[in-house]
Structures are given as C-alpha cells and as structure tokens.
PDB file of C-alpha atoms in Angstrom:
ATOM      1  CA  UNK A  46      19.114  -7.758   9.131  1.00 53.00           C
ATOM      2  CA  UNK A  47      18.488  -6.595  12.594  1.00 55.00           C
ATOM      3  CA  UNK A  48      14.799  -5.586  13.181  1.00 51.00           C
ATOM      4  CA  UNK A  49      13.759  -1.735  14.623  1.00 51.00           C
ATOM      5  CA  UNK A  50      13.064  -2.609  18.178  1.00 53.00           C
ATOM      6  CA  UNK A  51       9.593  -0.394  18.448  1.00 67.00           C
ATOM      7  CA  UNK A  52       6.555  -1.053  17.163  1.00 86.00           C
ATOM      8  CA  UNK A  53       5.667  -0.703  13.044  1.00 94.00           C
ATOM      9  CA  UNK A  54       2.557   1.494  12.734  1.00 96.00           C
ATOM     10  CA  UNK A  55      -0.020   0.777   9.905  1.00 97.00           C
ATOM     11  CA  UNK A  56      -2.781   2.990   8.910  1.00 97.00           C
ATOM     12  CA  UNK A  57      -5.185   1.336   6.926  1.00 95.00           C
ATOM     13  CA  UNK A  58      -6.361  -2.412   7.947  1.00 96.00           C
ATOM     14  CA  UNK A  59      -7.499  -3.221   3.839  1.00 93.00           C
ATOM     15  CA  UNK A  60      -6.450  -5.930   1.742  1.00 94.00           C
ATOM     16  CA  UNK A  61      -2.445  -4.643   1.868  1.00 95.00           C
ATOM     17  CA  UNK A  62      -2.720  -3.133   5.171  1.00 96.00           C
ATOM     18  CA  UNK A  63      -3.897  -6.347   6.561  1.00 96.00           C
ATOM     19  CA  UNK A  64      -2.199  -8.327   4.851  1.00 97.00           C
ATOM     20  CA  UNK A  65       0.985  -6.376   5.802  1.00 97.00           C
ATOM     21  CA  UNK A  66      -0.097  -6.482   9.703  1.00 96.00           C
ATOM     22  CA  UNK A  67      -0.674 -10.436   9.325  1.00 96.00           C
ATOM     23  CA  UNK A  68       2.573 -11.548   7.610  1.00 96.00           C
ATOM     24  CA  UNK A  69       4.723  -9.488  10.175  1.00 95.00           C
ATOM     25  CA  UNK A  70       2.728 -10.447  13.223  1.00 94.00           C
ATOM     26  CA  UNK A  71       3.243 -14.462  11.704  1.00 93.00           C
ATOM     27  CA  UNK A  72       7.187 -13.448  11.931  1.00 93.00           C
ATOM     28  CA  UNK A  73       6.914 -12.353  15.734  1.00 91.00           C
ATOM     29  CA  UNK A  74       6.875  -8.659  15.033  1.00 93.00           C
ATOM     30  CA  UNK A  75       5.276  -5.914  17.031  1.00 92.00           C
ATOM     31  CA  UNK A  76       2.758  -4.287  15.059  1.00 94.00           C
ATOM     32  CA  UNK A  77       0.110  -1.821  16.146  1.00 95.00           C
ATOM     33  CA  UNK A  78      -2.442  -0.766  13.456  1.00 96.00           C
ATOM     34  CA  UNK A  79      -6.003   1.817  13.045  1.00 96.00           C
ATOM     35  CA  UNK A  80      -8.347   1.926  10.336  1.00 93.00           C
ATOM     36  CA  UNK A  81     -10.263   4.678   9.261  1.00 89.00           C
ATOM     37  CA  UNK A  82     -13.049   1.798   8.379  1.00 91.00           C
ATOM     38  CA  UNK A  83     -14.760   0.520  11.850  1.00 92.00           C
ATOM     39  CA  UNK A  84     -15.496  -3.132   9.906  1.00 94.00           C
ATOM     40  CA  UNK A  85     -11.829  -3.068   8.793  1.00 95.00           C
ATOM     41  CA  UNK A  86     -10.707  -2.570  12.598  1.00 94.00           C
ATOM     42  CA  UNK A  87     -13.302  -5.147  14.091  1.00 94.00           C
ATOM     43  CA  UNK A  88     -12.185  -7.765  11.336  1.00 95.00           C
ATOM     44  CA  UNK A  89      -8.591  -6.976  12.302  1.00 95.00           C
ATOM     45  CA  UNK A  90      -8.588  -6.754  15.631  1.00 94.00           C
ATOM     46  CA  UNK A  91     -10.562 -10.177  15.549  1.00 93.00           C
ATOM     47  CA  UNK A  92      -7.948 -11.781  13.951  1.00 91.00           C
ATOM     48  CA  UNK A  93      -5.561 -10.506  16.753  1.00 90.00           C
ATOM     49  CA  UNK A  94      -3.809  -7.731  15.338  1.00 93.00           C
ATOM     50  CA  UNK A  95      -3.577  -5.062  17.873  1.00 93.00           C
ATOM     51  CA  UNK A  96      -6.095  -2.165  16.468  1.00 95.00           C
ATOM     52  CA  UNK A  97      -5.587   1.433  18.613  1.00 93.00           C
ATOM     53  CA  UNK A  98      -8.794   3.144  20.089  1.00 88.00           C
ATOM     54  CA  UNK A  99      -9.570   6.425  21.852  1.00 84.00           C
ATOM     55  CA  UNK A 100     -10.118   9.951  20.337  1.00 84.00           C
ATOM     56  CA  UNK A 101      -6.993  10.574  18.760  1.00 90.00           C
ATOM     57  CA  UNK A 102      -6.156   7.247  17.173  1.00 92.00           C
ATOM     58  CA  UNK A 103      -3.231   8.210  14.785  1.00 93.00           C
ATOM     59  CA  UNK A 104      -1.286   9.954  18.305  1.00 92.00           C
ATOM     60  CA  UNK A 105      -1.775   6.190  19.932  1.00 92.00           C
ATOM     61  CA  UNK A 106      -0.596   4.252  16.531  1.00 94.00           C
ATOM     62  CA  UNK A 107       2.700   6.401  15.930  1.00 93.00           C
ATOM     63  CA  UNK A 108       3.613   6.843  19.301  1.00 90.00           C
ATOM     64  CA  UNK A 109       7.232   5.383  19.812  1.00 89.00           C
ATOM     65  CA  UNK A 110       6.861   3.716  16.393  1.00 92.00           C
ATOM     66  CA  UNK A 111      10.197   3.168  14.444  1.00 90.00           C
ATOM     67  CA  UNK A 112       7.996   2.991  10.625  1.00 95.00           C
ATOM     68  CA  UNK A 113       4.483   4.071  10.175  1.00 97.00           C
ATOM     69  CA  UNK A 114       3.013   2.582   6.914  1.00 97.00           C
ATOM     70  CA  UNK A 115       0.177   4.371   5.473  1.00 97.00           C
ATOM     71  CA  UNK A 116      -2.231   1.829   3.550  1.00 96.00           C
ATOM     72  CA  UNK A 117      -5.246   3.681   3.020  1.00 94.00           C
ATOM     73  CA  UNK A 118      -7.039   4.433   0.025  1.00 89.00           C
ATOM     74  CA  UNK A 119      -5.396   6.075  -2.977  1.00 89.00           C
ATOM     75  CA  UNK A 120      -7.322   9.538  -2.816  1.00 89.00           C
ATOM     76  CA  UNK A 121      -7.157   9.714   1.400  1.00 91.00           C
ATOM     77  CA  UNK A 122      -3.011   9.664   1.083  1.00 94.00           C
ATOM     78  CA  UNK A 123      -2.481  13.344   1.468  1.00 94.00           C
ATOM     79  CA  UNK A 124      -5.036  14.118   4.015  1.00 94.00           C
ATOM     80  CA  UNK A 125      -4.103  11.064   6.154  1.00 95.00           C
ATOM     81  CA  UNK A 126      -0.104  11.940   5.676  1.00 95.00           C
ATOM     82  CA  UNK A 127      -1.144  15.021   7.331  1.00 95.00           C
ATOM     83  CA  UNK A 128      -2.053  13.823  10.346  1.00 94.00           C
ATOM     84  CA  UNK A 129       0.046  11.064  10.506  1.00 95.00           C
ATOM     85  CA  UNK A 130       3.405  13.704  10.164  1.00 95.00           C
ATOM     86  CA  UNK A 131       1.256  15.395  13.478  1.00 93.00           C
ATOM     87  CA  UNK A 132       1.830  12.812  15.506  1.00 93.00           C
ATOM     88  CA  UNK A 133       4.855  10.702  14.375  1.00 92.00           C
ATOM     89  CA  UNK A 134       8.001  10.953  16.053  1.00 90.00           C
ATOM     90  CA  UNK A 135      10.134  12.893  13.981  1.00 90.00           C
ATOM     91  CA  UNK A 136      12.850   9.937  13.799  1.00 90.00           C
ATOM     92  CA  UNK A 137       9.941   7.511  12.606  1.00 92.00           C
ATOM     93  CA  UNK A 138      10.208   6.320   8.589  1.00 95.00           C
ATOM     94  CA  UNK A 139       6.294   7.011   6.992  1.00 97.00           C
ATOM     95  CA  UNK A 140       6.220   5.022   3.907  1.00 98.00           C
ATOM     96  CA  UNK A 141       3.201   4.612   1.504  1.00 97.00           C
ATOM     97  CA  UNK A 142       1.886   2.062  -0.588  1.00 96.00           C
ATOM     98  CA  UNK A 143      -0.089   4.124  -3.247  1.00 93.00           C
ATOM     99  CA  UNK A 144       0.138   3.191  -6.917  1.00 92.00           C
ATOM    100  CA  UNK A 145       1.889   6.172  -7.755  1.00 93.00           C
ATOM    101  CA  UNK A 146       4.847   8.138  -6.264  1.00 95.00           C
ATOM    102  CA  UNK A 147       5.546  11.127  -7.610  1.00 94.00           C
ATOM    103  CA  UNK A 148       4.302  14.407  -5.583  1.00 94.00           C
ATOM    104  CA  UNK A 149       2.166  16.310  -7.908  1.00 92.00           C
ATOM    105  CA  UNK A 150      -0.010  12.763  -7.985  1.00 91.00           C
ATOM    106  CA  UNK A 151      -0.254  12.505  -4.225  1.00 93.00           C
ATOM    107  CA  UNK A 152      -1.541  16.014  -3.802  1.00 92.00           C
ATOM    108  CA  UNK A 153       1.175  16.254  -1.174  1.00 95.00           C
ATOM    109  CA  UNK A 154       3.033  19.460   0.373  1.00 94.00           C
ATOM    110  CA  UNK A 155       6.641  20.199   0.871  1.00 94.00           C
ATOM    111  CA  UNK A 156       6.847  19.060   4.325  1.00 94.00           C
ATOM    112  CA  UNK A 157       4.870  15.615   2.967  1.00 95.00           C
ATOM    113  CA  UNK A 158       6.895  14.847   0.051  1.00 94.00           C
ATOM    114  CA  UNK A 159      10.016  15.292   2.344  1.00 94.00           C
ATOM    115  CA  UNK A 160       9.046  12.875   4.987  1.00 95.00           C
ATOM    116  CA  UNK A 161       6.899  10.278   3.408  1.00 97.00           C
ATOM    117  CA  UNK A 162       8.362   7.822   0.836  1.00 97.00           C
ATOM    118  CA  UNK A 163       6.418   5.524  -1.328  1.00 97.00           C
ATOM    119  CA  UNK A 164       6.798   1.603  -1.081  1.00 97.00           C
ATOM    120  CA  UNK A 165       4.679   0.248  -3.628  1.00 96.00           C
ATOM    121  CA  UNK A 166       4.030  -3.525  -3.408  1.00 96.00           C
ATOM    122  CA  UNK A 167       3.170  -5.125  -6.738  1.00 94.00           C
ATOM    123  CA  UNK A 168       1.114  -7.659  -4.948  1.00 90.00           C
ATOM    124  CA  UNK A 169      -2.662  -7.424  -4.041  1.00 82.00           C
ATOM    125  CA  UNK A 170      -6.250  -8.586  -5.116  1.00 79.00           C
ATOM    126  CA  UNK A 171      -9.634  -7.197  -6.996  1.00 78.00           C
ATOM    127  CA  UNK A 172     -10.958  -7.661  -3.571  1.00 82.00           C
ATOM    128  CA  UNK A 173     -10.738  -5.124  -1.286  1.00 86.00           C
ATOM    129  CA  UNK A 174     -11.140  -4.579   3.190  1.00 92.00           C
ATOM    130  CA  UNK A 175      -9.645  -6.571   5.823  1.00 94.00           C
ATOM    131  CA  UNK A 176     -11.142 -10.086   4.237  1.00 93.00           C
ATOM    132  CA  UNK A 177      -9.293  -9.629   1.038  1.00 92.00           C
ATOM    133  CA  UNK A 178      -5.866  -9.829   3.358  1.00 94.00           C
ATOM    134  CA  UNK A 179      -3.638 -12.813   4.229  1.00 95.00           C
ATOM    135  CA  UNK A 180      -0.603 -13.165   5.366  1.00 95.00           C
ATOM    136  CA  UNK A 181       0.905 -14.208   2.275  1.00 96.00           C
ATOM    137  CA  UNK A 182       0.011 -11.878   0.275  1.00 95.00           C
ATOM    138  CA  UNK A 183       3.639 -10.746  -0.605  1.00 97.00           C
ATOM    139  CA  UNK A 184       5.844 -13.867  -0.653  1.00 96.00           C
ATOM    140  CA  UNK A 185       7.968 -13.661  -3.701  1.00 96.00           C
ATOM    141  CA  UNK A 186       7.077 -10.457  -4.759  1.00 95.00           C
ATOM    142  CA  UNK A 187       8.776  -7.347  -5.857  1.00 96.00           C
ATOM    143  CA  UNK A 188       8.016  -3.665  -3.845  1.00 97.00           C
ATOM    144  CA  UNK A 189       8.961  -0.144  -6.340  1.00 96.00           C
ATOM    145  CA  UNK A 190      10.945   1.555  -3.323  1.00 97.00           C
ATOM    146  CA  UNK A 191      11.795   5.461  -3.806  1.00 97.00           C
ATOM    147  CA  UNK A 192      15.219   5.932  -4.839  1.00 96.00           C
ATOM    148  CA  UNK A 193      15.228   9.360  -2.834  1.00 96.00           C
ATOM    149  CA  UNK A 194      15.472   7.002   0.557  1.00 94.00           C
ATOM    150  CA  UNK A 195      18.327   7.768   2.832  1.00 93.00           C
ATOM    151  CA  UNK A 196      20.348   4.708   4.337  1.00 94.00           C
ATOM    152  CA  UNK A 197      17.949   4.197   7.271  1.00 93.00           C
ATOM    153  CA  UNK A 198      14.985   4.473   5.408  1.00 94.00           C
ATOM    154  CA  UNK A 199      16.260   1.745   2.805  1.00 95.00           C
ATOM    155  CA  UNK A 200      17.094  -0.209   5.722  1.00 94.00           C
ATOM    156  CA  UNK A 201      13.395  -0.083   7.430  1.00 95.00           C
ATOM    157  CA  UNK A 202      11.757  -0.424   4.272  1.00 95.00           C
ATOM    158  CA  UNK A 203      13.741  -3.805   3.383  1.00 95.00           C
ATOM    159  CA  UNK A 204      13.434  -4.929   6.578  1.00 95.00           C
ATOM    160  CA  UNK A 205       9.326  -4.802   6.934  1.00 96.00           C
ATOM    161  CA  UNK A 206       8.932  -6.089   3.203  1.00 97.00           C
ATOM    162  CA  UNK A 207      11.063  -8.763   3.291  1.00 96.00           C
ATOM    163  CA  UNK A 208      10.206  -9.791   6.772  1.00 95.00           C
ATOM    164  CA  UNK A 209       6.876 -10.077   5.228  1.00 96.00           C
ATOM    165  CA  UNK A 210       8.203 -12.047   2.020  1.00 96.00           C
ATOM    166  CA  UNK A 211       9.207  -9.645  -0.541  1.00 96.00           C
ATOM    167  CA  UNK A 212      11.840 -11.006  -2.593  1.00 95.00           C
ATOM    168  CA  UNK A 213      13.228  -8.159  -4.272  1.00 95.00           C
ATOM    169  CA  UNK A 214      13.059  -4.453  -3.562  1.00 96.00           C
ATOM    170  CA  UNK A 215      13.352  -2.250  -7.020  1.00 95.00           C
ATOM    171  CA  UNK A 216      14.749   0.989  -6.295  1.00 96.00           C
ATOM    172  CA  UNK A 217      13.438   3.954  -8.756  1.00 96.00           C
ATOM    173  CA  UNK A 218      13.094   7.631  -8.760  1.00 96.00           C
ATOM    174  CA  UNK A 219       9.220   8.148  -8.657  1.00 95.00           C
ATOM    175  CA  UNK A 220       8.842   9.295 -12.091  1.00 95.00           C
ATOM    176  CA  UNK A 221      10.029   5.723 -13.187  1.00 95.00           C
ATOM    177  CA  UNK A 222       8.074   4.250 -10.904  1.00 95.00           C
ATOM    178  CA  UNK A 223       4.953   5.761 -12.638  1.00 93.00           C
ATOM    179  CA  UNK A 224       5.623   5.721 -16.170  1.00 93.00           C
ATOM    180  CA  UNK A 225       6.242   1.963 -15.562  1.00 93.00           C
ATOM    181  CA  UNK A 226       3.251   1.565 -13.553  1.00 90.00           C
ATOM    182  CA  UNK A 227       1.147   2.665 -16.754  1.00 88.00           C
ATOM    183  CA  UNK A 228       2.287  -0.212 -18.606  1.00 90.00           C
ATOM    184  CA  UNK A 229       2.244  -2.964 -16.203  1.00 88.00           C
ATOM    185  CA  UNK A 230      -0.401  -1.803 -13.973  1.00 86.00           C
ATOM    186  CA  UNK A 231      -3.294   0.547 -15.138  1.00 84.00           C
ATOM    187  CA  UNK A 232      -3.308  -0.814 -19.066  1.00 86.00           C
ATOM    188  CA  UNK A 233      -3.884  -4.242 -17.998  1.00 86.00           C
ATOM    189  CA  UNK A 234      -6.734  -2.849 -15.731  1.00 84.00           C
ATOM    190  CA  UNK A 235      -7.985  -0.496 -18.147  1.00 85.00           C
ATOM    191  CA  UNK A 236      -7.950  -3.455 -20.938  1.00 89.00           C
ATOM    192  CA  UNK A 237      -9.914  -5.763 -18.305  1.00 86.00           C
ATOM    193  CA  UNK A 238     -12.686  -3.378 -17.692  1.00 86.00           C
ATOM    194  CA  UNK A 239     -13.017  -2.565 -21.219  1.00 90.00           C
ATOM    195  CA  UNK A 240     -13.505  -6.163 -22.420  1.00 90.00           C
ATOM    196  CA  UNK A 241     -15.900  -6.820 -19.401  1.00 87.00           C
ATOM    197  CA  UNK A 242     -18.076  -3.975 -20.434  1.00 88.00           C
ATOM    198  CA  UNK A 243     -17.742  -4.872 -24.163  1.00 92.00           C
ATOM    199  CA  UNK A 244     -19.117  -8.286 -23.074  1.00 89.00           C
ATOM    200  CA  UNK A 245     -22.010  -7.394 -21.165  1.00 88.00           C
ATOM    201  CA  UNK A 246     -23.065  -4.940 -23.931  1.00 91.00           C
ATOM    202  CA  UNK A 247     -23.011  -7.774 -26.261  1.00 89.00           C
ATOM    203  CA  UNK A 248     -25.242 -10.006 -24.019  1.00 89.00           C
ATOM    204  CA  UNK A 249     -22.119 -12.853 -23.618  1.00 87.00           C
ATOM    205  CA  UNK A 250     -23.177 -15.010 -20.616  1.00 85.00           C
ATOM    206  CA  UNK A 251     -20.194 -15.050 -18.000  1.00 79.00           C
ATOM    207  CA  UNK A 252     -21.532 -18.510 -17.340  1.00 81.00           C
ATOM    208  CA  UNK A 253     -20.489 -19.682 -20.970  1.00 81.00           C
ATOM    209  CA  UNK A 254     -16.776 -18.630 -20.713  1.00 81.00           C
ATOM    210  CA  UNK A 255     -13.563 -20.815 -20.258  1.00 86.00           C
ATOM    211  CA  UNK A 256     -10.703 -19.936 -17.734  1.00 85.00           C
ATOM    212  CA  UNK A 257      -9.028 -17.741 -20.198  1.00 87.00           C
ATOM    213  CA  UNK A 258     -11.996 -15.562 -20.329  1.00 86.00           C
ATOM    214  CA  UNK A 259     -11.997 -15.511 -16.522  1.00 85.00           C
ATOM    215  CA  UNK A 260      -8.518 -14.806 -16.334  1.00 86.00           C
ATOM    216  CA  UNK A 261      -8.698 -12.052 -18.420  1.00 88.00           C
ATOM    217  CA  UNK A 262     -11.267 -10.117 -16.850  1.00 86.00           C
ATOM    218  CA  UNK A 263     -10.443 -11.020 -13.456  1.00 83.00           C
ATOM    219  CA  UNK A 264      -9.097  -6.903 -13.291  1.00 82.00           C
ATOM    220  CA  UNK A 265     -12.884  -6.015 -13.712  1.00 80.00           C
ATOM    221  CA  UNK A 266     -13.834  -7.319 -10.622  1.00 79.00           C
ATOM    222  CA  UNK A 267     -11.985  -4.203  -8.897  1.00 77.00           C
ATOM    223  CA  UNK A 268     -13.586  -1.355  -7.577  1.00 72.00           C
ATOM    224  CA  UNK A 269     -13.278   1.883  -9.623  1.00 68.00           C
ATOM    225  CA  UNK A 270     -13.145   4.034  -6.613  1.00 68.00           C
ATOM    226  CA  UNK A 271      -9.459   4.651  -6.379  1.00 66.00           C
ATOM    227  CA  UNK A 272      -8.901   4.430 -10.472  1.00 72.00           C
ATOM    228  CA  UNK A 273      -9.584   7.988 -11.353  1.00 73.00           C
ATOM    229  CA  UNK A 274      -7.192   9.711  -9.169  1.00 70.00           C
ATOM    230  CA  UNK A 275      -4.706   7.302 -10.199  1.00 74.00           C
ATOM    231  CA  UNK A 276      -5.780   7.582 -14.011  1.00 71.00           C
ATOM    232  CA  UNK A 277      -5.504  11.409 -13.946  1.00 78.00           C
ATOM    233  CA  UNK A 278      -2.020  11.166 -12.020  1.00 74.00           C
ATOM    234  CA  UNK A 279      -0.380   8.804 -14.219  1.00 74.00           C
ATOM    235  CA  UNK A 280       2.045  10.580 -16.855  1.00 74.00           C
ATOM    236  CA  UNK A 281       0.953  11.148 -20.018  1.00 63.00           C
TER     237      UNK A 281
END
C-alpha cells in the first residue's frame, strides 16, 4: 500500500495519540504532532516525536498534512474538530479515535460530521498521558472504521493503522459501531468499577486478592473523566 507522501498530523500526544505517533515514527513515517497538555508535549517531544510550537499550533500541525488524527479527550472532540477543520487543507482526511461515532454523541455540526470520520482503535490502557503510550500499542488489533468513508479515506485510514499494526479494519455505519461498543466496551467498564466499589465498601483488602481479582478490576483503575459523556451518548 503506497504511503501519503506528507506528513500525518496528530492532535493529542495521550496514551493512543502517542502511541499512534511512536509506532509510525518506528516504521519511518513523517509524523508531526501538538498536545493541548504541555507535559504530554514535553514527554513527546522528548522521546523524539516532532511536537509543533508557536501561537497557532493546530495551523503549524495540519499544514500540508495528507491525515490529521484527532486523539484528544472524549468531551474536547467537537471543540478541537473545530479548529482543526480551520486550518486543515481541505484535501486532508481528519479521522477520530473517540469511543463513539455517531454525530448526535460527538456534539458535532454539519460541516464536522461531513469531514471528520471516526477510527476507533479497540486497543489502549487504564492509564492515561504520553507515559501510558508505546509503540505497540496496536499490533494485532482491530480499529471500528466508519462505513460512510469514501475510497481515499479508506485508503489513509488502512494505511496509518496498519502501518502501525492493526490487523484488521471493521467497517460499520456508526450506529453499529455504538450499540456494539455498549456491550464490549462500557459494560465491562461499568461491571469493573462496580465490583471495585462493592469491594472497598465491604472493607476487602486489595492486598488479599489473586490474579483473577486483579484482572477483573483492572477497568477500575481508569479515570472517570471521559465516561459520562460517553455513558450519556451510548444508545439506549
């Protein structure tokens, strides 16, 4: 598959957007990427990913960019689509990586939903910023692509996930993608924080569990910030 010849943009430097700028810099690609978190952009830009400065950070990340890749927090999609769509070249690809896909959940406008296509990785950690990445993260696994993508925008998005290990790409219109993303992604995490609080209200000493315990509330570890737009955007 022949690689875009400019540079892939990626806003947000957290655990997928780092991990995302690692595994594609590891395969010789050009990536350029911004953070709205200043530790996030230090971390990165220590690590040697190329991390864009000045006033207007988002004009310096998209310009010339073939794909932009927004990876920023859940609730910040809208407004950072927004300014991203500002200062992208209208020929660039924007993809997201949010947990859900489907407009009304994104908060997004006309003019967003049209030009910004959801990519969702099923890959990631309960640990979140620039040290949760590595460039690994996504060997082997599967990314929910939009089935609304037009032939180049298939072709960008399998190119930057499986450059960066995906295995298979699952094509689904975004109201699949959610309903299925109740089932195999918020119940598990809903289950996981509700037997974690259930435990500490009992008094059970983390200390005194086996591996399966661990296992099971590994979920719980996760920070709640993002859960309840995502909670009140899944379908019923």
């Amino acid at each position: 598959m022949t690689p875009p010849r400019r540079p892939i943009a990626i806003v947000g430097l957290g655990c997928i957007g780092g991990s995302l700028a690692r595994a594609l810099i590891a395969q010789g690609v050009e990536v350029r990427g911004w953070s709205p978190s200043s530790l996030d952009c230090r971390q990165a830009k220590e690590a040697g990913i190329v991390v864009v400065e000045g006033a207007d950070p988002l004009a310096a990340l998209c310009a010339g960019a073939t794909s932009v890749v927004l990876a920023v927090p859940f609730p910040r999609l809208a407004e950072v689509a927004r300014g991203v769509l500002d200062a992208a070249p209208p020929e660039a690809r924007i993809f997201h990586v949010g947990g859900l896909q489907q407009r009304a959940a994104l908060g997004f406008d006309e003019r967003e939903a049209a030009r910004v296509l959801g990519t969702h990785p099923l890959a990631g950690s309960h640990d979140t910023g620039f040290t949760a990445s590595r460039p690994d993260m996504f060997v082997g696994s599967t990314v929910c692509v939009e089935e609304r993508a037009d032939a180049r925008g298939r072709r960008n998005a399998e190119w930057i996930w499986r450059t960066a290990g995906a295995q298979r790409l699952n094509y689904l219109p975004a109201e699949d993608h959610d309903r299925l993303m109740a089932w195999v992604s918020h119940l598990p995490q809903l289950a996981a924080t509700a037997l974690a609080h259930t435990l500490a209200a009992a008094g059970i000493d983390p200390a005194l569990a086996g591996s399966g315990l661990r296992d099971t509330t590994r979920l719980a570890a996760t920070p709640l910030g993002a859960w309840p737009a995502l909670l009140r955007g899944a379908p019923a």
